[in-house]
mmCIF file of C-alpha atoms in Angstrom:
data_model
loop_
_atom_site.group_PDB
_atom_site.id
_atom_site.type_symbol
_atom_site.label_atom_id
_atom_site.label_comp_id
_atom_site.label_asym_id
_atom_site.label_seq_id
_atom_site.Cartn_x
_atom_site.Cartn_y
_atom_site.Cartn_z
ATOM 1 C CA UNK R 1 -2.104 -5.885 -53.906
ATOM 2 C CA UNK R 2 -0.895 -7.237 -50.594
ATOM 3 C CA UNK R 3 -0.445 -10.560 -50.044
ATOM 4 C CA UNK R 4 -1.448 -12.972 -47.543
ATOM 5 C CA UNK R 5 1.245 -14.026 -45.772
ATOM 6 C CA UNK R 6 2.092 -9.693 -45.117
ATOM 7 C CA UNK R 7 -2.009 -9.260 -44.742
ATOM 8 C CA UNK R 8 -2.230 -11.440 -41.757
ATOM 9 C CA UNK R 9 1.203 -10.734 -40.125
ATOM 10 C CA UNK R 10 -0.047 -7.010 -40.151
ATOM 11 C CA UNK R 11 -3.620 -8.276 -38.391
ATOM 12 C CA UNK R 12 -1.437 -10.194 -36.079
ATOM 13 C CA UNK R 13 0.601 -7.021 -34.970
ATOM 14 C CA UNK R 14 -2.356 -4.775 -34.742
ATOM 15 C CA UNK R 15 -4.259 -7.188 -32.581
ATOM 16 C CA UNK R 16 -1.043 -7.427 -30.253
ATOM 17 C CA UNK R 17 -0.974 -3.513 -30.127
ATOM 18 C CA UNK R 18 -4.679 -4.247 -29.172
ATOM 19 C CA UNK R 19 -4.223 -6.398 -26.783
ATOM 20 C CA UNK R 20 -1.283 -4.603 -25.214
ATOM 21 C CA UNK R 21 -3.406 -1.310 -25.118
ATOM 22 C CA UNK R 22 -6.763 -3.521 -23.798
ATOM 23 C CA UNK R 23 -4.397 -4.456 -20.758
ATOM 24 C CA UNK R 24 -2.833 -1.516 -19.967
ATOM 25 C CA UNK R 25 -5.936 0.289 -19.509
ATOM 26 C CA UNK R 26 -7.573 -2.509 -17.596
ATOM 27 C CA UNK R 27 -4.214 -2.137 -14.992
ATOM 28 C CA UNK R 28 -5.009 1.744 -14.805
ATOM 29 C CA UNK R 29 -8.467 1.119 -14.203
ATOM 30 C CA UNK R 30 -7.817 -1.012 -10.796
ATOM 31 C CA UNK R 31 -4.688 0.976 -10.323
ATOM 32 C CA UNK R 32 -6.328 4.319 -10.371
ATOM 33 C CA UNK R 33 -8.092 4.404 -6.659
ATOM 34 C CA UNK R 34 -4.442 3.244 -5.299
ATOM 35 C CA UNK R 35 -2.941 6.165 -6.906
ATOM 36 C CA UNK R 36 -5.738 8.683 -5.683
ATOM 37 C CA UNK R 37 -5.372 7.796 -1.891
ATOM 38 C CA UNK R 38 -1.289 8.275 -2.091
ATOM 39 C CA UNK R 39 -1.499 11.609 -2.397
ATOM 40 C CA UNK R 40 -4.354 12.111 -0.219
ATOM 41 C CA UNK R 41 -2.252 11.314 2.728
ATOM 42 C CA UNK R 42 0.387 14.192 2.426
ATOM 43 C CA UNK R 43 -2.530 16.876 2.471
ATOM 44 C CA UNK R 44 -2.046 19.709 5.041
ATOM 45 C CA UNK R 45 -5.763 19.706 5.483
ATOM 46 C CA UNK R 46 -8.326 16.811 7.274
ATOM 47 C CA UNK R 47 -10.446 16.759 3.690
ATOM 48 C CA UNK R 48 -10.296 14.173 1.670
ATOM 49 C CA UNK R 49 -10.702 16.107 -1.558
ATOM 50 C CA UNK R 50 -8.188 17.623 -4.391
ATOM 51 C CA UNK R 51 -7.127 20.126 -5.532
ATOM 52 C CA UNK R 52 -4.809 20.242 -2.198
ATOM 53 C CA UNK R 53 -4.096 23.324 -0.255
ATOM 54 C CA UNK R 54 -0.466 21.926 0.450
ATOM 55 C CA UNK R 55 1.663 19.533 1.714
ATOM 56 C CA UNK R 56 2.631 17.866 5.049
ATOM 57 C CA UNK R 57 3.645 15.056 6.921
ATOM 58 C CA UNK R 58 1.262 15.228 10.318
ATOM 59 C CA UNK R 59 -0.529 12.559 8.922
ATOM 60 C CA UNK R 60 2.219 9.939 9.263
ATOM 61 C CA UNK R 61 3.511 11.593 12.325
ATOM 62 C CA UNK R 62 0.183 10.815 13.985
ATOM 63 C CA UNK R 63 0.118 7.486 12.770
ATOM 64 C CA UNK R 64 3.756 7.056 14.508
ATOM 65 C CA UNK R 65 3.134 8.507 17.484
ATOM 66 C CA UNK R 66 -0.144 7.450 18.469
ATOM 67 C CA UNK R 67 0.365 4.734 20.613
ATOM 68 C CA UNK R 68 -3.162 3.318 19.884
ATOM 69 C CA UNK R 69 -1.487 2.920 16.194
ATOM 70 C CA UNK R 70 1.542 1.809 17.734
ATOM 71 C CA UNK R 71 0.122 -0.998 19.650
ATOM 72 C CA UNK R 72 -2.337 -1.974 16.398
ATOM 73 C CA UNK R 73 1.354 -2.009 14.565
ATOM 74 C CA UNK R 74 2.908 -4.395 17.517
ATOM 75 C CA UNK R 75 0.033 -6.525 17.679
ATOM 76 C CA UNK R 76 -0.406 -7.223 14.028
ATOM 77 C CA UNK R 77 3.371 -7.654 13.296
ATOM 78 C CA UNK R 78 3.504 -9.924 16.557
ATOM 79 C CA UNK R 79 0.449 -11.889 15.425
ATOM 80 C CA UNK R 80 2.090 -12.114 11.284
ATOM 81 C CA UNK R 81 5.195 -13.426 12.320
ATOM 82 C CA UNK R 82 4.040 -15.788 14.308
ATOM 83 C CA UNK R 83 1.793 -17.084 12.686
ATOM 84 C CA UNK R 84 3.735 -17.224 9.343
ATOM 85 C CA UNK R 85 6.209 -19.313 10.933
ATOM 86 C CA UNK R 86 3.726 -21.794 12.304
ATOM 87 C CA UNK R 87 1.915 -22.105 8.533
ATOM 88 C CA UNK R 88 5.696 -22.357 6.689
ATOM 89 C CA UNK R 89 6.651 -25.217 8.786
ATOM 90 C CA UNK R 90 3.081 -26.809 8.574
ATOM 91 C CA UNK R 91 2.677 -26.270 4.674
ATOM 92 C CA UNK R 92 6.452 -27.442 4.227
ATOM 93 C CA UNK R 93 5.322 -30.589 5.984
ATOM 94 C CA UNK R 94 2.066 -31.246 4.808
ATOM 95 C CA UNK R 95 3.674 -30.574 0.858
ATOM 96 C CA UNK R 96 6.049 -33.218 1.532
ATOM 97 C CA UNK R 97 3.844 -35.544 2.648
ATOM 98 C CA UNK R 98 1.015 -34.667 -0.422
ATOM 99 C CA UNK R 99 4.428 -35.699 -2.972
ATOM 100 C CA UNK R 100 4.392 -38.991 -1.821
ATOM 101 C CA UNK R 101 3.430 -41.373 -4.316
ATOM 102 C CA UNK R 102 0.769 -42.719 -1.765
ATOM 103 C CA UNK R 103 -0.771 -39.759 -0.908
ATOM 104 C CA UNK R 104 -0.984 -37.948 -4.864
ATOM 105 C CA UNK R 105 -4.001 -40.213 -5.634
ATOM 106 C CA UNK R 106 -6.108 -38.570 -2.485
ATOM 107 C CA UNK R 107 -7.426 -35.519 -3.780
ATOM 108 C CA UNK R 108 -10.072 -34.822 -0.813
ATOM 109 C CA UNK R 109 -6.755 -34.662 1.166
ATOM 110 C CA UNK R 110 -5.764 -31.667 -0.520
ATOM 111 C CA UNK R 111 -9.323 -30.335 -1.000
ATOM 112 C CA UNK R 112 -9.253 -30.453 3.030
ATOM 113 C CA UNK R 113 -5.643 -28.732 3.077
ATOM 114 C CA UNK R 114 -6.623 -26.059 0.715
ATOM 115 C CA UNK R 115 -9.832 -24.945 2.152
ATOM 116 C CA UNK R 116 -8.934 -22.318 4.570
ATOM 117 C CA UNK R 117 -8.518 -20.732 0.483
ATOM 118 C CA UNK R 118 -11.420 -21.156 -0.605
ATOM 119 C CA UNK R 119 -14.356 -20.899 2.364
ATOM 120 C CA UNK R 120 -15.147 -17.369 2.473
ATOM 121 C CA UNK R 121 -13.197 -15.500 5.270
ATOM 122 C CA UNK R 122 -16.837 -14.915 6.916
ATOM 123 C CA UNK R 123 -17.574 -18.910 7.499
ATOM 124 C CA UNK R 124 -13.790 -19.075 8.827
ATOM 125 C CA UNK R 125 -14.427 -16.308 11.136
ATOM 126 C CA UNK R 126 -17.793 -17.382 12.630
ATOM 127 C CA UNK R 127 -16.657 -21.291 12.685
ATOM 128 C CA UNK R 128 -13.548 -20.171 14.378
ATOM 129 C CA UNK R 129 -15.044 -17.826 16.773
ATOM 130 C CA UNK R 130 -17.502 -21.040 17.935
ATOM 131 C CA UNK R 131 -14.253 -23.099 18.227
ATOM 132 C CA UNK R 132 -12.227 -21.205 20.579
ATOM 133 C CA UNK R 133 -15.196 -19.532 22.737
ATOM 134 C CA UNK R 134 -15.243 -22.433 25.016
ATOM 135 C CA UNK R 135 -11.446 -23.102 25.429
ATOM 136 C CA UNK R 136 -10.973 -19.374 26.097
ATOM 137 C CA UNK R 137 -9.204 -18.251 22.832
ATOM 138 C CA UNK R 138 -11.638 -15.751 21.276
ATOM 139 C CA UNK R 139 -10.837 -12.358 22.532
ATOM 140 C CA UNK R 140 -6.918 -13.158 22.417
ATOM 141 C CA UNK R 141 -4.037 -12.493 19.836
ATOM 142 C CA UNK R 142 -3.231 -16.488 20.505
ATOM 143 C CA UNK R 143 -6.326 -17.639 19.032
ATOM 144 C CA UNK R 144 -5.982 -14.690 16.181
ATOM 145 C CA UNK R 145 -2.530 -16.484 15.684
ATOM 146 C CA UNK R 146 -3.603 -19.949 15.276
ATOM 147 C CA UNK R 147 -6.567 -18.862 12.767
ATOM 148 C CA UNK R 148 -4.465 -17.012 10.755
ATOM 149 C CA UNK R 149 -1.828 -19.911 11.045
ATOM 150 C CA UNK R 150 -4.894 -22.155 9.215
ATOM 151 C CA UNK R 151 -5.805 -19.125 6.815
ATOM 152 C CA UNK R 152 -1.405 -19.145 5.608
ATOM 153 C CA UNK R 153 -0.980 -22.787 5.136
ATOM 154 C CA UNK R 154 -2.646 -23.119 1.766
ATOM 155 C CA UNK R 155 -0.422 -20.552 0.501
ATOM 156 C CA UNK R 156 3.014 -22.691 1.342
ATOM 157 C CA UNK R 157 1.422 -25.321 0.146
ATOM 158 C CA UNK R 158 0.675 -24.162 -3.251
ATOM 159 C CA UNK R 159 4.205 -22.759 -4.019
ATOM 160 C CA UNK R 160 6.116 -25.643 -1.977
ATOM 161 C CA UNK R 161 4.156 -28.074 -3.961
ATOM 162 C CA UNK R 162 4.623 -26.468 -7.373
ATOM 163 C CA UNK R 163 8.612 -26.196 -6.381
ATOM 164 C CA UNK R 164 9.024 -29.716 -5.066
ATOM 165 C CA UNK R 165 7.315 -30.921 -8.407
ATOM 166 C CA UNK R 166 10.224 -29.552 -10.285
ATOM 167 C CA UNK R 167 12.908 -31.201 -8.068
ATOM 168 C CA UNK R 168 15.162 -33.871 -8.909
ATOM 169 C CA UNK R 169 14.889 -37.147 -6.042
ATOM 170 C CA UNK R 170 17.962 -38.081 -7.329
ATOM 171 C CA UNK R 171 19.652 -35.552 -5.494
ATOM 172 C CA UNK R 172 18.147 -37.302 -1.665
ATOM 173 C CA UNK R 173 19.023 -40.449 -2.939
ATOM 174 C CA UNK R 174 22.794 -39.323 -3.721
ATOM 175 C CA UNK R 175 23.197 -37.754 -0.444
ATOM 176 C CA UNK R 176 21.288 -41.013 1.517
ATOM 177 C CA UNK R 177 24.241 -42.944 -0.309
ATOM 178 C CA UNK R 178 26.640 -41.017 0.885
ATOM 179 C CA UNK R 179 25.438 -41.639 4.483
ATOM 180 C CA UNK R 180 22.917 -37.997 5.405
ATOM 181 C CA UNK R 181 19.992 -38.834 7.703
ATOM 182 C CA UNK R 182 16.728 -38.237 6.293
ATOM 183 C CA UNK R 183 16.590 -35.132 8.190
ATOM 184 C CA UNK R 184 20.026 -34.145 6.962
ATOM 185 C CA UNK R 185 19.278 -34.601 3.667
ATOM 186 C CA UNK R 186 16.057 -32.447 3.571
ATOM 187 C CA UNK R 187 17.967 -29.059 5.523
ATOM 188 C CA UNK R 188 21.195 -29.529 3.687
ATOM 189 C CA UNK R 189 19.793 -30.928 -0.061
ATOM 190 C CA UNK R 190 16.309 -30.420 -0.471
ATOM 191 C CA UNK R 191 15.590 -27.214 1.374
ATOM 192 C CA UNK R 192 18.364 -25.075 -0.188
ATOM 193 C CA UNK R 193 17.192 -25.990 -3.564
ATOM 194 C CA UNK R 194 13.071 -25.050 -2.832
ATOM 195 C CA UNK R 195 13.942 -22.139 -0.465
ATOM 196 C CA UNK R 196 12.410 -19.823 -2.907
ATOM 197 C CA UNK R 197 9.114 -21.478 -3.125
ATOM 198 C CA UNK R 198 9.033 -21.851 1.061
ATOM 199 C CA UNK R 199 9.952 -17.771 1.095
ATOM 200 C CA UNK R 200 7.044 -17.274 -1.525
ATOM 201 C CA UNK R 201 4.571 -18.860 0.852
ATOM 202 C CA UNK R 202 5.930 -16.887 3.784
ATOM 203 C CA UNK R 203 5.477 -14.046 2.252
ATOM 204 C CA UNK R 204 1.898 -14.984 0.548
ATOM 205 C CA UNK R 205 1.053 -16.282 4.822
ATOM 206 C CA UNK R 206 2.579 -12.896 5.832
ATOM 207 C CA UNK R 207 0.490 -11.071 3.644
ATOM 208 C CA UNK R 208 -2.923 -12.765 4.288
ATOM 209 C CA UNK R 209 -2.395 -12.336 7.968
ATOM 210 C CA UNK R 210 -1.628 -8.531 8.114
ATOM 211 C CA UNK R 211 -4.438 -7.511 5.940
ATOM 212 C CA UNK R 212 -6.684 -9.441 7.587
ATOM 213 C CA UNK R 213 -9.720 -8.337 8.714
ATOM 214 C CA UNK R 214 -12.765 -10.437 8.993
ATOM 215 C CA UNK R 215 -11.038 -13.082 11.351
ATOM 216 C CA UNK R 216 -9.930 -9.905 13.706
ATOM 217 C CA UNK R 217 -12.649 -8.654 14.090
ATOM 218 C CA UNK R 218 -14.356 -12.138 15.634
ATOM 219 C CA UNK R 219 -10.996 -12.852 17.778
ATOM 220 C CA UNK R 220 -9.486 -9.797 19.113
ATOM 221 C CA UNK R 221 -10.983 -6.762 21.489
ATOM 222 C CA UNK R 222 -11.082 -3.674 21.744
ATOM 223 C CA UNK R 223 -7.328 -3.749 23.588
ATOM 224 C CA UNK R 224 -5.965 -5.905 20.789
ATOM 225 C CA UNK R 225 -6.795 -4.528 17.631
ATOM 226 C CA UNK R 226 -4.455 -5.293 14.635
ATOM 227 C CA UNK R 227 -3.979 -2.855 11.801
ATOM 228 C CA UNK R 228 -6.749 -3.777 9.759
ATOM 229 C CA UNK R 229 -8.950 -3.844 12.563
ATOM 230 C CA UNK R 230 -8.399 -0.097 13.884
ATOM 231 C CA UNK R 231 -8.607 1.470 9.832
ATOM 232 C CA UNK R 232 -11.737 0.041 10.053
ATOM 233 C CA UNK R 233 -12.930 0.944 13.612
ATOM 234 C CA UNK R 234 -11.272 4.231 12.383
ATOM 235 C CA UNK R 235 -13.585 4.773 9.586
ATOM 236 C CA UNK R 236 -16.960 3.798 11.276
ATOM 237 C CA UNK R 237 -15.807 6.489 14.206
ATOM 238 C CA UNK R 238 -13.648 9.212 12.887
ATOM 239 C CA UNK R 239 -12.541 9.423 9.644
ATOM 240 C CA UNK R 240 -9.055 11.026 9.607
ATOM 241 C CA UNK R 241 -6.342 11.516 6.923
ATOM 242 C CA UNK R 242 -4.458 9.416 9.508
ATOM 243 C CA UNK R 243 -6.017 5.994 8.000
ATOM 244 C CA UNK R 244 -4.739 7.418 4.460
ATOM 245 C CA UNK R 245 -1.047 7.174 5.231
ATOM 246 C CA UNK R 246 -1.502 3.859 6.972
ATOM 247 C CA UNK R 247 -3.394 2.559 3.647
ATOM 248 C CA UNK R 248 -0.274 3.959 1.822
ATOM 249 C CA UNK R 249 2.332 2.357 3.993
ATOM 250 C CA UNK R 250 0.532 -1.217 3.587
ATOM 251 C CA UNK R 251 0.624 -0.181 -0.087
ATOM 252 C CA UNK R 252 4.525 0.380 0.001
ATOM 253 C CA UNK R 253 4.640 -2.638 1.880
ATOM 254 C CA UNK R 254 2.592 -4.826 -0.522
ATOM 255 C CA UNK R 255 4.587 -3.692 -3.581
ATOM 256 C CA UNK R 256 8.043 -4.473 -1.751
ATOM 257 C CA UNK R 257 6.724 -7.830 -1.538
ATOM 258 C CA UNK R 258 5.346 -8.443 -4.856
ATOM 259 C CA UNK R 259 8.872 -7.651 -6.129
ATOM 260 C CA UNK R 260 10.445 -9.690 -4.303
ATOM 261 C CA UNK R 261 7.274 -12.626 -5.001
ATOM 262 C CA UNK R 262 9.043 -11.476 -9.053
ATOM 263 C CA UNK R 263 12.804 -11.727 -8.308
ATOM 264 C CA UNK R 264 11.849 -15.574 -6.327
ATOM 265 C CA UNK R 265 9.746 -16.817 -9.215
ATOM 266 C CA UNK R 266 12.579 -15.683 -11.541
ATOM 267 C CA UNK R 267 15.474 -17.708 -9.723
ATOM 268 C CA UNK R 268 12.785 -20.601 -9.035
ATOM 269 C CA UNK R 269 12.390 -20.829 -12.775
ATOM 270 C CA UNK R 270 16.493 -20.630 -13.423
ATOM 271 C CA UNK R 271 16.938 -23.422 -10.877
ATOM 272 C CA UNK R 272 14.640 -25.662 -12.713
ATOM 273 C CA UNK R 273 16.432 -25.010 -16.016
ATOM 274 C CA UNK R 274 19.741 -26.167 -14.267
ATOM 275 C CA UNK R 275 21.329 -22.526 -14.909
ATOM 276 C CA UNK R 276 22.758 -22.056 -11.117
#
């Protein structure tokens, strides 16, 4: 008769192999439309159905030579860049400033910083939209770029926070000995050592701004749609294959950066373990 020490180390194995199976096919479950729409966009024919008559690829050549894609593509990257930089050097500032002993016991002030998060995109959008109407910024990629400025901050803050709280002070103080400038000692000391949290929030502000949708659609016109905005114009007025290799480039895109989110939180964690 088996014991009970072997008894429950087999339960515990099984309900690992449990688990592990559980989880896998939740991930195939939300992974399954993604995979469906991949191949979708290499189909020689305008139907979105399988089994596929054959292969091409006129679908991305009329996403690259379209030059109302073209100027979506050059809008949105013009608007993400921008706009990224603006919310990196706001939520690097504003995270500093929240790791001050004064400022940790205010919790509304974060609550304020953090709720571009967590208002739905729709109250952002109108709110904004009544904001800028009367100082002429609705209807312009400038007013798209400060909204989606507001909408990226949270992000730096979040991973510039949680990297600053794993950083050793004593490091400023050495280099304020040794006669740095405040300033000095943040771009030469401190920023160095939380560079990947600031390039996670980048990314995370990069990422919000050129899938966004909502926003757009309150603050840009018909001359100045982004990426998001024109898939969807695209699929209210003429649904073409067209929209499926654009879906599957953002999808590229978005798994490039999720890596590279991986290979960040990987050296973040050997810095704070002292191994570099």
């Amino acid at each position: 008769m088996m014991n009970f020490p072997a008894y429950t180390n087999l339960w515990g194995k099984l309900a690992k192999y449990l688990h592990v199976i559980y989880s896998l096919l939740i991930l195939v479950f939300l992974i399954i439309p993604i995979i469906v729409i991949i191949p979708l966009s290499f189909n020689s024919e305008p139907y979105f159905t399988y089994p596929m008559p054959g292969l091409s690829l006129k679908w991305y050549e009329a996403f690259f030579t379209s030059p109302v894609w073209i100027s979506s593509l050059k809008n949105t990257l013009l608007v993400g860049v921008i706009s990224t930089l603006i919310a990196t050097v706001l939520g690097i500032m504003a995270s500093l400033g929240l790791m001050h002993p004064r400022l940790q016991r205010l919790a509304w002030l974060k609550g304020v910083l953090m709720s571009p998060m967590i208002v739905p995109l729709i109250i952002t959008a109108v709110g904004v939209y009544f904001a800028f109407s009367p100082i002429g910024l609705s209807n312009s990629l400038l007013g798209l770029i400060l909204a989606h400025s507001a909408l990226g901050v949270p992000f730096v803050i979040v991973t510039v926070t949680a990297t600053l709280a794993g950083f050793n002070e004593t490091l400023t103080r050495a280099g304020r000995i040794l006669g740095a400038s405040p300033l000095q000692c943040f771009f030469q000391v401190k920023l160095p050592l939380i560079a990947p949290g600031v390039i996670s929030g980048a990314l995370f502000a990069f990422a919000t701004s050129f899938d966004e949708i909502v926003v757009a659609i309150f603050l840009t016109s018909a001359d100045q749609r982004t990426v998001p905005r024109q898939m969807w114009s695209g699929i209210r007025e003429q649904l073409s294959p067209t929209i499926l290799a654009v879906a599957t480039i953002l999808i590229v895109m978005s798994t490039i950066m999720l890596i590279t989110l991986e290979l960040l939180r990987r050296r973040t964690e050997r810095i704070r373990s002292g191994s570099l």
